[in-house]
Amino acid sequence: MRKLTYTITTETGLLDEKYGVTEEQSAKMQECYRAIQEDGYCDIEKVKKLVQQYPHIPHFQNYLTVGYLLAGRVDLAFLANDRLLNQFPDYLFAKVNKANEFVEKKQFEKVKLVLGPALDLQALYPERHEFHISEFM
């Protein structure tokens, strides 16, 4: 058994400083997150505007990817995630989305190319010592 060398938190805003997220932007992210989690819905047009308004925040692009998935537009979700991954190659959710795409396409051997051979958060992000529960899951 391997011992975890990082902390798992439920605190939001873990990466706010890294991406320069303000309190107002964080509130908008929480609103999108709640709509997805509680309602299973994402207002794609609203999120597109947030992506344009805040291009430096990957979370909104991730919500766009999720919104397309929820709307059954898998093709657009894959394209949106590819843009996200190109702009933010270290953003975990973009990597996980890409890994899920490979699983969907039955290209299992490519999953480790995206998530690393160890499939481990600490190996993927050795500089980090704290992860949000959603990243861990």
C-alpha positions as protocol buffer text, in pm:
chain_id: "A"
residue {
  index: 1
  type: MET
  ca { x: 0 y: 0 z: 0 }
}
residue {
  index: 2
  type: ARG
  ca { x: 129 y: 343 z: -92 }
}
residue {
  index: 3
  type: LYS
  ca { x: 95 y: 634 z: 148 }
}
residue {
  index: 4
  type: LEU
  ca { x: -51 y: 959 z: 13 }
}
residue {
  index: 5
  type: THR
  ca { x: 190 y: 1250 z: 35 }
}
residue {
  index: 6
  type: TYR
  ca { x: -65 y: 1519 z: -36 }
}
residue {
  index: 7
  type: THR
  ca { x: -373 y: 1668 z: 124 }
}
residue {
  index: 8
  type: ILE
  ca { x: -724 y: 1646 z: -15 }
}
residue {
  index: 9
  type: THR
  ca { x: -947 y: 1945 z: 54 }
}
residue {
  index: 10
  type: THR
  ca { x: -1304 y: 2052 z: -9 }
}
residue {
  index: 11
  type: GLU
  ca { x: -1206 y: 2419 z: -11 }
}
residue {
  index: 12
  type: THR
  ca { x: -1283 y: 2590 z: -339 }
}
residue {
  index: 13
  type: GLY
  ca { x: -1042 y: 2837 z: -490 }
}
residue {
  index: 14
  type: LEU
  ca { x: -736 y: 2618 z: -461 }
}
residue {
  index: 15
  type: LEU
  ca { x: -599 y: 2740 z: -795 }
}
residue {
  index: 16
  type: ASP
  ca { x: -745 y: 3091 z: -787 }
}
residue {
  index: 17
  type: GLU
  ca { x: -410 y: 3257 z: -729 }
}
residue {
  index: 18
  type: LYS
  ca { x: -244 y: 3062 z: -1009 }
}
residue {
  index: 19
  type: TYR
  ca { x: -504 y: 3180 z: -1262 }
}
residue {
  index: 20
  type: GLY
  ca { x: -567 y: 3525 z: -1114 }
}
residue {
  index: 21
  type: VAL
  ca { x: -928 y: 3452 z: -1022 }
}
residue {
  index: 22
  type: THR
  ca { x: -1111 y: 3729 z: -838 }
}
residue {
  index: 23
  type: GLU
  ca { x: -1394 y: 3680 z: -590 }
}
residue {
  index: 24
  type: GLU
  ca { x: -1646 y: 3787 z: -854 }
}
residue {
  index: 25
  type: GLN
  ca { x: -1509 y: 3537 z: -1107 }
}
residue {
  index: 26
  type: SER
  ca { x: -1501 y: 3268 z: -841 }
}
residue {
  index: 27
  type: ALA
  ca { x: -1869 y: 3331 z: -767 }
}
residue {
  index: 28
  type: LYS
  ca { x: -1948 y: 3290 z: -1138 }
}
residue {
  index: 29
  type: MET
  ca { x: -1753 y: 2964 z: -1143 }
}
residue {
  index: 30
  type: GLN
  ca { x: -1946 y: 2838 z: -841 }
}
residue {
  index: 31
  type: GLU
  ca { x: -2272 y: 2928 z: -1013 }
}
residue {
  index: 32
  type: CYS
  ca { x: -2175 y: 2724 z: -1320 }
}
residue {
  index: 33
  type: TYR
  ca { x: -2055 y: 2436 z: -1106 }
}
residue {
  index: 34
  type: ARG
  ca { x: -2379 y: 2427 z: -903 }
}
residue {
  index: 35
  type: ALA
  ca { x: -2594 y: 2430 z: -1217 }
}
residue {
  index: 36
  type: ILE
  ca { x: -2400 y: 2136 z: -1356 }
}
residue {
  index: 37
  type: GLN
  ca { x: -2396 y: 1938 z: -1032 }
}
residue {
  index: 38
  type: GLU
  ca { x: -2749 y: 2009 z: -910 }
}
residue {
  index: 39
  type: ASP
  ca { x: -2942 y: 2058 z: -1233 }
}
residue {
  index: 40
  type: GLY
  ca { x: -2734 y: 1858 z: -1480 }
}
residue {
  index: 41
  type: TYR
  ca { x: -2749 y: 2162 z: -1703 }
}
residue {
  index: 42
  type: CYS
  ca { x: -2513 y: 2425 z: -1832 }
}
residue {
  index: 43
  type: ASP
  ca { x: -2616 y: 2740 z: -2017 }
}
residue {
  index: 44
  type: ILE
  ca { x: -2373 y: 2706 z: -2306 }
}
residue {
  index: 45
  type: GLU
  ca { x: -2426 y: 3056 z: -2442 }
}
residue {
  index: 46
  type: LYS
  ca { x: -2367 y: 3208 z: -2100 }
}
residue {
  index: 47
  type: VAL
  ca { x: -2050 y: 3003 z: -2052 }
}
residue {
  index: 48
  type: LYS
  ca { x: -1924 y: 3098 z: -2400 }
}
residue {
  index: 49
  type: LYS
  ca { x: -1949 y: 3463 z: -2294 }
}
residue {
  index: 50
  type: LEU
  ca { x: -1760 y: 3387 z: -1972 }
}
residue {
  index: 51
  type: VAL
  ca { x: -1486 y: 3212 z: -2174 }
}
residue {
  index: 52
  type: GLN
  ca { x: -1453 y: 3522 z: -2392 }
}
residue {
  index: 53
  type: GLN
  ca { x: -1463 y: 3754 z: -2093 }
}
residue {
  index: 54
  type: TYR
  ca { x: -1210 y: 3553 z: -1889 }
}
residue {
  index: 55
  type: PRO
  ca { x: -982 y: 3367 z: -2132 }
}
residue {
  index: 56
  type: HIS
  ca { x: -715 y: 3329 z: -1863 }
}
residue {
  index: 57
  type: ILE
  ca { x: -940 y: 3109 z: -1646 }
}
residue {
  index: 58
  type: PRO
  ca { x: -949 y: 2747 z: -1765 }
}
residue {
  index: 59
  type: HIS
  ca { x: -1243 y: 2655 z: -1544 }
}
residue {
  index: 60
  type: PHE
  ca { x: -1491 y: 2830 z: -1774 }
}
residue {
  index: 61
  type: GLN
  ca { x: -1357 y: 2644 z: -2077 }
}
residue {
  index: 62
  type: ASN
  ca { x: -1395 y: 2322 z: -1881 }
}
residue {
  index: 63
  type: TYR
  ca { x: -1758 y: 2411 z: -1802 }
}
residue {
  index: 64
  type: LEU
  ca { x: -1811 y: 2467 z: -2175 }
}
residue {
  index: 65
  type: THR
  ca { x: -1677 y: 2119 z: -2243 }
}
residue {
  index: 66
  type: VAL
  ca { x: -1908 y: 1974 z: -1978 }
}
residue {
  index: 67
  type: GLY
  ca { x: -2201 y: 2178 z: -2112 }
}
residue {
  index: 68
  type: TYR
  ca { x: -2157 y: 2030 z: -2457 }
}
residue {
  index: 69
  type: LEU
  ca { x: -2137 y: 1681 z: -2309 }
}
residue {
  index: 70
  type: LEU
  ca { x: -2458 y: 1737 z: -2113 }
}
residue {
  index: 71
  type: ALA
  ca { x: -2626 y: 1860 z: -2431 }
}
residue {
  index: 72
  type: GLY
  ca { x: -2517 y: 1547 z: -2616 }
}
residue {
  index: 73
  type: ARG
  ca { x: -2277 y: 1740 z: -2840 }
}
residue {
  index: 74
  type: VAL
  ca { x: -1979 y: 1512 z: -2789 }
}
residue {
  index: 75
  type: ASP
  ca { x: -1806 y: 1638 z: -3104 }
}
residue {
  index: 76
  type: LEU
  ca { x: -1813 y: 1998 z: -2979 }
}
residue {
  index: 77
  type: ALA
  ca { x: -1709 y: 1886 z: -2631 }
}
residue {
  index: 78
  type: PHE
  ca { x: -1399 y: 1716 z: -2771 }
}
residue {
  index: 79
  type: LEU
  ca { x: -1313 y: 2027 z: -2975 }
}
residue {
  index: 80
  type: ALA
  ca { x: -1366 y: 2260 z: -2679 }
}
residue {
  index: 81
  type: ASN
  ca { x: -1150 y: 2040 z: -2461 }
}
residue {
  index: 82
  type: ASP
  ca { x: -874 y: 2027 z: -2722 }
}
residue {
  index: 83
  type: ARG
  ca { x: -867 y: 2409 z: -2722 }
}
residue {
  index: 84
  type: LEU
  ca { x: -858 y: 2404 z: -2342 }
}
residue {
  index: 85
  type: LEU
  ca { x: -576 y: 2150 z: -2335 }
}
residue {
  index: 86
  type: ASN
  ca { x: -375 y: 2346 z: -2592 }
}
residue {
  index: 87
  type: GLN
  ca { x: -408 y: 2668 z: -2394 }
}
residue {
  index: 88
  type: PHE
  ca { x: -365 y: 2509 z: -2050 }
}
residue {
  index: 89
  type: PRO
  ca { x: -166 y: 2187 z: -2095 }
}
residue {
  index: 90
  type: ASP
  ca { x: -127 y: 2139 z: -1719 }
}
residue {
  index: 91
  type: TYR
  ca { x: -495 y: 2184 z: -1630 }
}
residue {
  index: 92
  type: LEU
  ca { x: -598 y: 1854 z: -1473 }
}
residue {
  index: 93
  type: PHE
  ca { x: -961 y: 1852 z: -1586 }
}
residue {
  index: 94
  type: ALA
  ca { x: -856 y: 1905 z: -1948 }
}
residue {
  index: 95
  type: LYS
  ca { x: -629 y: 1602 z: -1913 }
}
residue {
  index: 96
  type: VAL
  ca { x: -903 y: 1395 z: -1753 }
}
residue {
  index: 97
  type: ASN
  ca { x: -1149 y: 1500 z: -2024 }
}
residue {
  index: 98
  type: LYS
  ca { x: -898 y: 1395 z: -2289 }
}
residue {
  index: 99
  type: ALA
  ca { x: -841 y: 1062 z: -2115 }
}
residue {
  index: 100
  type: ASN
  ca { x: -1219 y: 1010 z: -2110 }
}
residue {
  index: 101
  type: GLU
  ca { x: -1230 y: 1086 z: -2481 }
}
residue {
  index: 102
  type: PHE
  ca { x: -967 y: 818 z: -2541 }
}
residue {
  index: 103
  type: VAL
  ca { x: -1168 y: 570 z: -2335 }
}
residue {
  index: 104
  type: GLU
  ca { x: -1483 y: 663 z: -2529 }
}
residue {
  index: 105
  type: LYS
  ca { x: -1294 y: 597 z: -2853 }
}
residue {
  index: 106
  type: LYS
  ca { x: -1149 y: 272 z: -2709 }
}
residue {
  index: 107
  type: GLN
  ca { x: -795 y: 410 z: -2743 }
}
residue {
  index: 108
  type: PHE
  ca { x: -699 y: 291 z: -2397 }
}
residue {
  index: 109
  type: GLU
  ca { x: -324 y: 294 z: -2460 }
}
residue {
  index: 110
  type: LYS
  ca { x: -336 y: 674 z: -2500 }
}
residue {
  index: 111
  type: VAL
  ca { x: -477 y: 736 z: -2152 }
}
residue {
  index: 112
  type: LYS
  ca { x: -135 y: 705 z: -1988 }
}
residue {
  index: 113
  type: LEU
  ca { x: 10 y: 948 z: -2240 }
}
residue {
  index: 114
  type: VAL
  ca { x: -222 y: 1214 z: -2097 }
}
residue {
  index: 115
  type: LEU
  ca { x: -239 y: 1116 z: -1729 }
}
residue {
  index: 116
  type: GLY
  ca { x: 113 y: 980 z: -1694 }
}
residue {
  index: 117
  type: PRO
  ca { x: 228 y: 620 z: -1660 }
}
residue {
  index: 118
  type: ALA
  ca { x: 173 y: 614 z: -1282 }
}
residue {
  index: 119
  type: LEU
  ca { x: -186 y: 745 z: -1309 }
}
residue {
  index: 120
  type: ASP
  ca { x: -111 y: 935 z: -988 }
}
residue {
  index: 121
  type: LEU
  ca { x: -176 y: 1298 z: -896 }
}
residue {
  index: 122
  type: GLN
  ca { x: 152 y: 1342 z: -712 }
}
residue {
  index: 123
  type: ALA
  ca { x: 350 y: 1201 z: -1004 }
}
residue {
  index: 124
  type: LEU
  ca { x: 159 y: 1424 z: -1246 }
}
residue {
  index: 125
  type: TYR
  ca { x: 196 y: 1735 z: -1028 }
}
residue {
  index: 126
  type: PRO
  ca { x: 501 y: 1685 z: -802 }
}
residue {
  index: 127
  type: GLU
  ca { x: 509 y: 2056 z: -709 }
}
residue {
  index: 128
  type: ARG
  ca { x: 160 y: 2043 z: -558 }
}
residue {
  index: 129
  type: HIS
  ca { x: 84 y: 1921 z: -209 }
}
residue {
  index: 130
  type: GLU
  ca { x: -289 y: 1988 z: -197 }
}
residue {
  index: 131
  type: PHE
  ca { x: -569 y: 1882 z: -430 }
}
residue {
  index: 132
  type: HIS
  ca { x: -940 y: 1949 z: -435 }
}
residue {
  index: 133
  type: ILE
  ca { x: -1160 y: 1643 z: -377 }
}
residue {
  index: 134
  type: SER
  ca { x: -1293 y: 1672 z: -734 }
}
residue {
  index: 135
  type: GLU
  ca { x: -937 y: 1652 z: -868 }
}
residue {
  index: 136
  type: PHE
  ca { x: -868 y: 1347 z: -654 }
}
residue {
  index: 137
  type: MET
  ca { x: -1185 y: 1173 z: -767 }
}
